């Protein structure tokens, strides 16, 4: 009934699914939660984030910082102004005992509302935990590499899944689920039909999630910088630079700038311009609401402002000389090269931001579909597997994979090195396991 090629693709789909299934569920659940981080943060941490609007002026940034620093001992690292009339201001303070804490202040009265662990991009400890679970960064660098491999295998799953789904003159179980079919057929239809509708979005989520990965993401970032396809090199020709990358020197920065060195201030015998003047200059340069201002670190440090609104076109990063207020760097989405723009846009859509509520709920449905597909795939396997065996689809012993498939496999391995290495590992296991073990494990 099935050709050797079909069974080979099916076998690879089986291996891919067996490996990534638990991780796909983790990614879908944590990703689905993170789509609603603003709503969840407001629900859980409303007493820190919300204030009653007052018909009067806001306190100066320096006054807000003074109120926050008076409540907790530590080094001031960032100022976060309110984003709306009913929003609190916040100050990030690096403490000796608890690390970075974000102190929330009523911007009208100066009342300190409380403090939380600084969640950075995630904006709260809860969403920071969700973000770290999503990438497995919570458990260190090595588990994070596993997620990178999972991203590559997810793309293999989608590609092989569409090949297996292709109707081939079949009509049933292609676009609709046979709800009255036997249990095994029903679970098969749930898996296949859900994948048919959601597969492209799942592939998009996998490829747009890869820029965050430690190996592939760093490789592409470095290439984009060297080729001038991230931020154009002319932005840096005349700017004094440090050896500290922006991802380490700022609370948040654009993907395209993560590995770019921080600029430095030039001491001139005068004091720092201060946070009030820095905010005045930054806002005068046209930055959108929701920005964060990082304080200078050391004598050569700079004031750094960054904002990443829902619409990617509003992204902006600004660095000011702390002594003169000169803008050493003022770049936004429009200044990016083609690689930087593509990835920043992809990340924005991935996070459900770019197209408003439609984008947010569309990605939420994709996450739900991913859970449904994963659960249905697991049930399918459990119902069809022979006792004492994994039940991988068999292929003829003398079958040779077509050259075109091998070429595609090599290309995938080169483009996504960790995924490529894992493919080689699976091939070796599948090829060299003794027959008795194959009978049990292949």
PDB file of C-alpha atoms in Angstrom, residues 211-212 217-225 230-231 243-263 317 340 344:
ATOM      1  CA  UNK A 211      16.996  33.646  16.330  1.00  0.00           C
ATOM      2  CA  UNK A 212      16.860  33.298  20.138  1.00  0.00           C
ATOM      3  CA  UNK A 217      20.897  32.590  16.426  1.00  0.00           C
ATOM      4  CA  UNK A 218      24.422  33.697  17.297  1.00  0.00           C
ATOM      5  CA  UNK A 219      25.720  32.493  13.918  1.00  0.00           C
ATOM      6  CA  UNK A 220      23.090  34.421  11.948  1.00  0.00           C
ATOM      7  CA  UNK A 221      23.529  37.501  14.137  1.00  0.00           C
ATOM      8  CA  UNK A 222      27.290  37.505  13.548  1.00  0.00           C
ATOM      9  CA  UNK A 223      26.825  36.984   9.806  1.00  0.00           C
ATOM     10  CA  UNK A 224      24.290  39.811   9.593  1.00  0.00           C
ATOM     11  CA  UNK A 225      26.657  42.177  11.417  1.00  0.00           C
ATOM     12  CA  UNK A 230      21.856  43.985  10.628  1.00  0.00           C
ATOM     13  CA  UNK A 231      22.675  47.573  11.499  1.00  0.00           C
ATOM     14  CA  UNK A 243      34.040  45.421  24.509  1.00  0.00           C
ATOM     15  CA  UNK A 244      30.693  44.880  26.278  1.00  0.00           C
ATOM     16  CA  UNK A 245      27.908  43.595  23.978  1.00  0.00           C
ATOM     17  CA  UNK A 246      24.564  45.356  24.197  1.00  0.00           C
ATOM     18  CA  UNK A 247      22.770  42.204  25.374  1.00  0.00           C
ATOM     19  CA  UNK A 248      24.904  42.412  28.542  1.00  0.00           C
ATOM     20  CA  UNK A 249      24.950  46.184  28.933  1.00  0.00           C
ATOM     21  CA  UNK A 250      21.219  46.898  28.548  1.00  0.00           C
ATOM     22  CA  UNK A 251      17.961  45.766  30.126  1.00  0.00           C
ATOM     23  CA  UNK A 252      16.597  45.059  26.654  1.00  0.00           C
ATOM     24  CA  UNK A 253      17.860  45.488  23.113  1.00  0.00           C
ATOM     25  CA  UNK A 254      17.029  44.549  19.539  1.00  0.00           C
ATOM     26  CA  UNK A 255      18.054  41.099  18.274  1.00  0.00           C
ATOM     27  CA  UNK A 256      20.192  42.759  15.602  1.00  0.00           C
ATOM     28  CA  UNK A 257      22.149  44.647  18.283  1.00  0.00           C
ATOM     29  CA  UNK A 258      22.676  41.873  20.833  1.00  0.00           C
ATOM     30  CA  UNK A 259      26.329  41.257  19.921  1.00  0.00           C
ATOM     31  CA  UNK A 260      27.108  44.855  18.979  1.00  0.00           C
ATOM     32  CA  UNK A 261      29.490  46.598  21.414  1.00  0.00           C
ATOM     33  CA  UNK A 262      28.174  49.302  23.710  1.00  0.00           C
ATOM     34  CA  UNK A 263      29.413  52.799  22.854  1.00  0.00           C
ATOM     35  CA  UNK A 317      17.592  52.157  20.634  1.00  0.00           C
ATOM     36  CA  UNK A 340      17.660  42.449  10.791  1.00  0.00           C
ATOM     37  CA  UNK A 344      12.671  41.548  14.056  1.00  0.00           C
TER      38      UNK A 344
END
